[in-house]
Coordinates of C-alpha atoms and ligand atoms in Angstrom, one line a residue:
M54 CA 0.0 0.0 0.0
I55 CA 1.3 3.4 -0.9
R56 CA 0.2 5.8 1.8
V57 CA -0.4 9.3 0.4
L58 CA -0.7 12.5 2.3
V59 CA -2.9 14.8 0.1
N60 CA -1.9 18.5 0.5
G61 CA -4.5 20.9 -0.8
A62 CA -7.1 18.2 -0.2
A63 CA -10.1 20.5 -0.1
G64 CA -9.2 22.1 -3.5
K65 CA -10.5 21.1 -6.9
M66 CA -7.4 19.0 -7.8
G67 CA -7.0 17.7 -4.2
K68 CA -10.6 16.3 -4.2
A69 CA -10.3 14.9 -7.8
M70 CA -7.0 13.1 -7.0
S71 CA -8.4 11.9 -3.6
I72 CA -11.3 10.2 -5.5
G73 CA -8.8 8.6 -7.8
I74 CA -6.6 7.3 -5.0
L75 CA -9.6 5.9 -3.2
N76 CA -10.6 3.9 -6.3
E77 CA -7.1 2.2 -6.5
T78 CA -6.3 -1.0 -4.6
D79 CA -2.6 -0.3 -4.1
M80 CA -2.8 3.1 -2.5
E81 CA -4.6 4.8 0.4
I82 CA -5.0 8.3 1.9
A83 CA -2.9 8.6 5.0
A84 CA -3.9 12.2 5.7
A85 CA -5.6 15.2 4.2
V86 CA -4.1 18.7 4.7
D87 CA -5.6 22.0 3.7
R88 CA -5.9 25.4 5.3
N89 CA -9.6 25.5 4.3
C90 CA -12.3 23.1 5.4
V91 CA -10.3 22.2 8.5
G92 CA -12.1 19.4 10.4
A93 CA -14.3 18.4 7.5
D94 CA -14.3 14.8 6.5
L95 CA -12.5 14.2 3.2
G96 CA -14.9 11.6 1.9
E97 CA -17.8 14.0 2.5
L98 CA -16.0 16.8 0.7
C99 CA -15.5 14.5 -2.3
G100 CA -19.2 13.5 -2.2
L101 CA -18.4 9.9 -1.3
G102 CA -19.8 9.7 2.2
H103 CA -18.0 9.5 5.5
L104 CA -14.4 8.3 5.2
G105 CA -12.9 9.0 8.6
V106 CA -10.1 11.2 7.3
A107 CA -10.5 14.7 8.7
V108 CA -8.8 17.7 6.9
E109 CA -6.0 19.1 9.1
P110 CA -4.1 22.4 8.8
D111 CA -0.6 21.6 10.1
L112 CA 1.5 19.8 7.4
A113 CA 4.5 18.9 9.7
A114 CA 2.2 17.5 12.4
A115 CA 0.2 15.5 9.8
I116 CA 3.4 14.0 8.4
R117 CA 4.6 13.0 11.9
R118 CA 1.3 11.5 13.0
S119 CA 0.3 9.7 9.8
K120 CA 3.7 8.5 8.5
P121 CA 2.9 8.7 4.8
D122 CA 5.1 7.3 2.0
V123 CA 4.6 10.4 -0.2
M124 CA 3.1 13.9 -0.1
L125 CA 0.9 14.8 -3.1
D126 CA 0.8 18.6 -3.4
F127 CA -1.9 20.4 -5.3
T128 CA -2.0 23.7 -3.3
V129 CA -1.1 27.2 -4.6
P130 CA 2.0 28.7 -6.1
A131 CA 2.5 30.9 -3.0
A132 CA 2.6 27.8 -0.6
V133 CA 4.3 25.0 -2.5
M134 CA 7.9 25.9 -1.7
E135 CA 7.2 26.0 2.0
N136 CA 5.3 22.7 1.8
L137 CA 8.2 21.1 0.0
R138 CA 10.7 22.5 2.5
T139 CA 8.6 20.9 5.3
A140 CA 8.4 17.5 3.5
Q141 CA 12.1 17.6 2.9
A142 CA 12.8 18.4 6.5
E143 CA 10.8 15.3 7.4
G144 CA 12.6 13.2 4.8
L145 CA 9.3 12.7 2.9
A146 CA 9.1 12.1 -0.9
A147 CA 6.8 14.4 -2.8
V148 CA 4.8 14.4 -6.1
V149 CA 4.0 17.9 -7.0
G150 CA 1.4 19.2 -9.4
T151 CA 1.2 22.8 -8.1
T152 CA 2.5 25.2 -10.7
G153 CA 4.6 28.4 -10.2
L154 CA 7.9 26.9 -9.2
T155 CA 10.7 29.1 -10.6
K156 CA 14.1 27.9 -11.9
E157 CA 15.6 29.1 -8.6
N158 CA 13.1 27.1 -6.6
L159 CA 13.9 24.0 -8.7
A160 CA 17.6 24.5 -8.1
E161 CA 17.0 24.8 -4.3
L162 CA 14.9 21.6 -4.4
A163 CA 17.5 19.7 -6.4
G164 CA 20.1 20.6 -3.8
S165 CA 17.8 19.7 -0.9
C166 CA 16.9 16.3 -2.4
E167 CA 20.6 15.4 -2.6
K168 CA 21.1 16.2 1.1
T169 CA 17.9 14.5 2.4
G170 CA 17.7 11.6 0.0
A171 CA 14.0 12.3 -0.3
P172 CA 13.0 12.5 -4.0
I173 CA 10.7 15.1 -5.5
F174 CA 8.8 14.6 -8.8
V175 CA 7.3 17.7 -10.4
A176 CA 5.1 17.8 -13.5
S177 CA 3.5 21.0 -14.8
N178 CA 0.9 18.7 -16.5
F179 CA -0.1 15.2 -15.6
A180 CA -2.4 14.7 -18.6
L181 CA -0.9 12.3 -21.1
G182 CA -2.4 14.1 -24.1
A183 CA -0.8 17.4 -22.9
V184 CA 2.6 15.6 -22.6
L185 CA 2.2 14.3 -26.1
L186 CA 1.3 17.8 -27.4
M187 CA 4.6 19.1 -25.9
R188 CA 6.5 16.3 -27.7
F189 CA 4.8 16.9 -31.1
A190 CA 5.2 20.7 -30.7
A191 CA 8.9 20.4 -30.1
E192 CA 9.2 18.2 -33.2
A193 CA 7.2 20.6 -35.4
A194 CA 9.3 23.6 -34.2
R195 CA 12.3 22.1 -35.9
Y196 CA 10.6 22.7 -39.3
L197 CA 8.2 25.6 -38.5
P198 CA 10.0 28.3 -36.5
E199 CA 7.0 30.7 -36.4
Y200 CA 4.6 29.8 -33.6
E201 CA 2.7 31.2 -30.6
V202 CA 0.9 29.5 -27.7
L203 CA -2.6 30.0 -26.4
E204 CA -3.6 28.6 -23.0
I205 CA -7.0 28.8 -21.4
H206 CA -7.8 27.9 -17.8
N207 CA -10.6 28.6 -15.4
E208 CA -10.9 32.1 -14.0
K209 CA -9.7 31.0 -10.5
K210 CA -6.3 29.9 -11.6
A211 CA -3.8 31.8 -9.5
D212 CA -0.9 32.2 -12.0
A213 CA -0.5 33.1 -15.7
P214 CA 0.8 31.9 -18.0
S215 CA 0.3 28.2 -17.2
G216 CA 3.4 26.1 -16.2
T217 CA 2.6 23.8 -19.1
S218 CA 2.8 26.7 -21.7
L219 CA 6.2 27.7 -20.3
V220 CA 7.6 24.1 -20.5
T221 CA 6.1 23.7 -24.0
L222 CA 7.8 26.9 -25.2
E223 CA 11.1 25.9 -23.7
G224 CA 10.9 22.5 -25.4
M225 CA 10.1 24.2 -28.8
E226 CA 12.9 26.7 -28.4
A227 CA 15.4 24.0 -27.8
Q228 CA 14.4 22.3 -31.1
R229 CA 13.9 25.3 -33.3
Q230 CA 16.6 25.5 -36.0
A231 CA 15.9 29.0 -37.3
D232 CA 15.1 32.2 -35.3
S233 CA 11.6 33.4 -35.4
V234 CA 11.2 36.6 -37.4
G235 CA 8.0 37.1 -35.5
A236 CA 6.0 40.3 -35.5
A237 CA 8.0 42.1 -32.8
N238 CA 7.4 45.5 -34.3
T239 CA 3.6 45.4 -34.0
K240 CA 2.4 48.4 -32.1
E241 CA 0.0 47.4 -29.3
T242 CA -2.8 49.9 -29.1
V243 CA -4.2 47.8 -26.2
P244 CA -1.3 47.0 -23.9
G245 CA -0.6 43.3 -23.5
C246 CA -2.8 42.2 -26.5
R247 CA 0.2 40.5 -28.2
G248 CA 0.7 38.3 -25.1
G249 CA 3.8 37.7 -23.0
A250 CA 7.2 37.2 -24.6
Y251 CA 8.9 33.9 -23.5
A252 CA 11.5 31.6 -25.0
G253 CA 11.6 33.5 -28.3
S254 CA 7.9 33.4 -28.8
R255 CA 4.6 34.6 -27.4
V256 CA 2.1 33.1 -24.9
H257 CA -1.5 34.2 -24.6
S258 CA -3.5 33.4 -21.4
M259 CA -7.3 33.4 -21.3
R260 CA -9.2 32.8 -18.1
L261 CA -12.9 31.7 -18.4
P262 CA -15.3 29.8 -16.1
G263 CA -16.2 26.3 -17.3
V264 CA -12.7 25.6 -18.6
V265 CA -10.4 23.0 -17.0
A266 CA -7.3 23.3 -19.2
I267 CA -6.8 24.0 -22.9
Q268 CA -3.6 24.5 -24.8
E269 CA -3.1 25.2 -28.4
V270 CA 0.1 25.7 -30.3
L271 CA -0.3 27.5 -33.7
F272 CA 2.4 27.3 -36.3
G273 CA 2.3 29.6 -39.3
A274 CA 4.2 29.3 -42.5
P275 CA 3.5 30.8 -46.0
G276 CA 0.3 29.3 -47.2
Q277 CA -0.3 26.9 -44.2
I278 CA -1.2 26.8 -40.5
L279 CA -0.6 23.9 -38.2
S280 CA -2.6 23.7 -35.0
L281 CA -1.9 21.3 -32.1
R282 CA -4.6 21.4 -29.4
H283 CA -5.1 19.6 -26.2
E284 CA -8.1 19.9 -23.9
S285 CA -8.6 18.4 -20.4
T286 CA -12.4 18.2 -20.2
S287 CA -12.3 17.0 -16.6
R288 CA -9.8 16.7 -13.8
E289 CA -10.0 12.9 -14.2
S290 CA -7.5 13.4 -17.1
F291 CA -4.7 14.1 -14.5
F292 CA -5.1 11.0 -12.4
P293 CA -3.4 8.3 -14.5
G294 CA -0.3 10.5 -14.6
V295 CA -0.5 11.2 -10.9
A296 CA -1.0 7.5 -10.1
L297 CA 2.1 6.6 -12.2
A298 CA 4.2 9.2 -10.3
L299 CA 2.9 7.9 -6.9
R300 CA 3.8 4.4 -7.9
K301 CA 7.3 5.3 -9.2
I302 CA 8.4 8.0 -6.7
G303 CA 9.9 5.4 -4.3
R304 CA 12.4 4.4 -7.1
L305 CA 13.3 7.9 -8.1
Q306 CA 16.4 9.8 -6.9
G307 CA 16.7 13.6 -6.5
L308 CA 14.5 16.1 -8.3
V309 CA 12.8 14.6 -11.4
Q310 CA 10.8 16.9 -13.7
G311 CA 8.1 16.1 -16.3
L312 CA 5.8 13.1 -16.9
D313 CA 7.7 12.1 -20.0
Q314 CA 10.6 11.1 -17.6
L315 CA 8.3 8.3 -16.3
L316 CA 6.7 7.1 -19.5
Ligands
NAD31 P1 -7.7 25.2 -5.8 O1 -7.6 26.6 -5.5 O2 -9.1 24.6 -6.1 O3 -7.1 24.3 -4.6 C1 -5.9 24.7 -3.9 C2 -6.1 24.3 -2.5 O4 -4.9 24.5 -1.8 C3 -7.2 25.1 -1.7 O5 -8.1 24.2 -1.1 C4 -6.4 25.9 -0.7 O6 -7.1 26.1 0.5 C5 -5.2 25.0 -0.5 N1 -4.1 25.6 0.1 C6 -3.6 26.9 -0.1 N2 -2.5 27.1 0.6 C7 -2.3 26.0 1.4 C8 -1.3 25.6 2.3 N3 -0.3 26.5 2.7 N4 -1.3 24.4 2.8 C9 -2.3 23.5 2.5 N5 -3.3 23.8 1.6 C10 -3.3 25.0 1.0 O7 -6.7 24.9 -7.1 P2 -6.7 23.7 -8.0 O8 -7.4 23.9 -9.2 O9 -6.9 22.4 -7.2 O10 -5.1 23.7 -8.5 C11 -4.1 23.5 -7.5 C12 -2.7 23.7 -8.2 O11 -2.5 22.6 -9.1 C13 -2.6 25.0 -9.0 O12 -1.3 25.5 -8.9 C14 -2.9 24.5 -10.4 O13 -2.3 25.3 -11.4 C15 -2.2 23.2 -10.4 N6 -2.7 22.2 -11.4 C16 -1.7 21.4 -11.9 C17 -2.1 20.4 -12.8 C18 -1.0 19.4 -13.3 O14 -1.3 18.6 -14.1 N7 0.2 19.6 -12.8 C19 -3.4 20.2 -13.2 C20 -4.4 21.1 -12.6 C21 -4.0 22.1 -11.7

């Protein structure tokens, strides 16, 4: 049995991943941590009836009491580093879906993992289709150097652009053979309308209710357009990737990034 501490358990992803874990036979929920809904029963929050796992607010105390094998973190960008420092201090492995980790954060975590021996797995997107989109987009960028990324998420998402769009753009830039000539001189009559500049391209973020996660990469060339699009229609799309990481984390070493590393 893989004993999972779910951090951010009362959030949208925390609940969806808890339901997924409860449906598996080789994993169980050791503890549920969140700063909201403290004292509520996780099963009831998930609409599954009483489970006997109460949401608790103190991560370090929950780790010491429940002795999990791994922390699954789907909290908020502002909290994830502190959560990981706590898990590392307790020698606890972590699977992280929370976005917003900077390059400096990742460097700190890599150093910390080496010292503690507790591995951390981070993926900006746990949906297999999104990982394949990143792979296909990097391949296409070798031949089609003019492209931009559109990402659409729900209006409550705390950060923009999405972590996935940044990783996608980095992967494409690494493969692009020619520089983009782009449209850098376009005068913006509405500030920001050309999106954010990143990795030699542009990323456009839209936030709308009803959306889970959509990413589209558009490539333009004389006389043709190639569009690669992935859409997560429900949070179920993330669970197979999360389950894979929970099963493999015990055999990983150090900081490992990206679901493609586990496929
Ligand atoms: P949400 O706002 O619904 O849930 C976040 C939860 O974290 C809330 O319940 C909040 O109370 C809790 N929280 C905040 N600070 C905390 C702290 N210090 N300790 C414990 N809990 C805390 O958000 P969500 O839609 O569930 O998304 C969570 C994160 O996962 C976001 O960063 C989002 O971008 C990311 N995400 C990643 C993937 C992926 O595949 N990697 C997929 C979807 C969402």
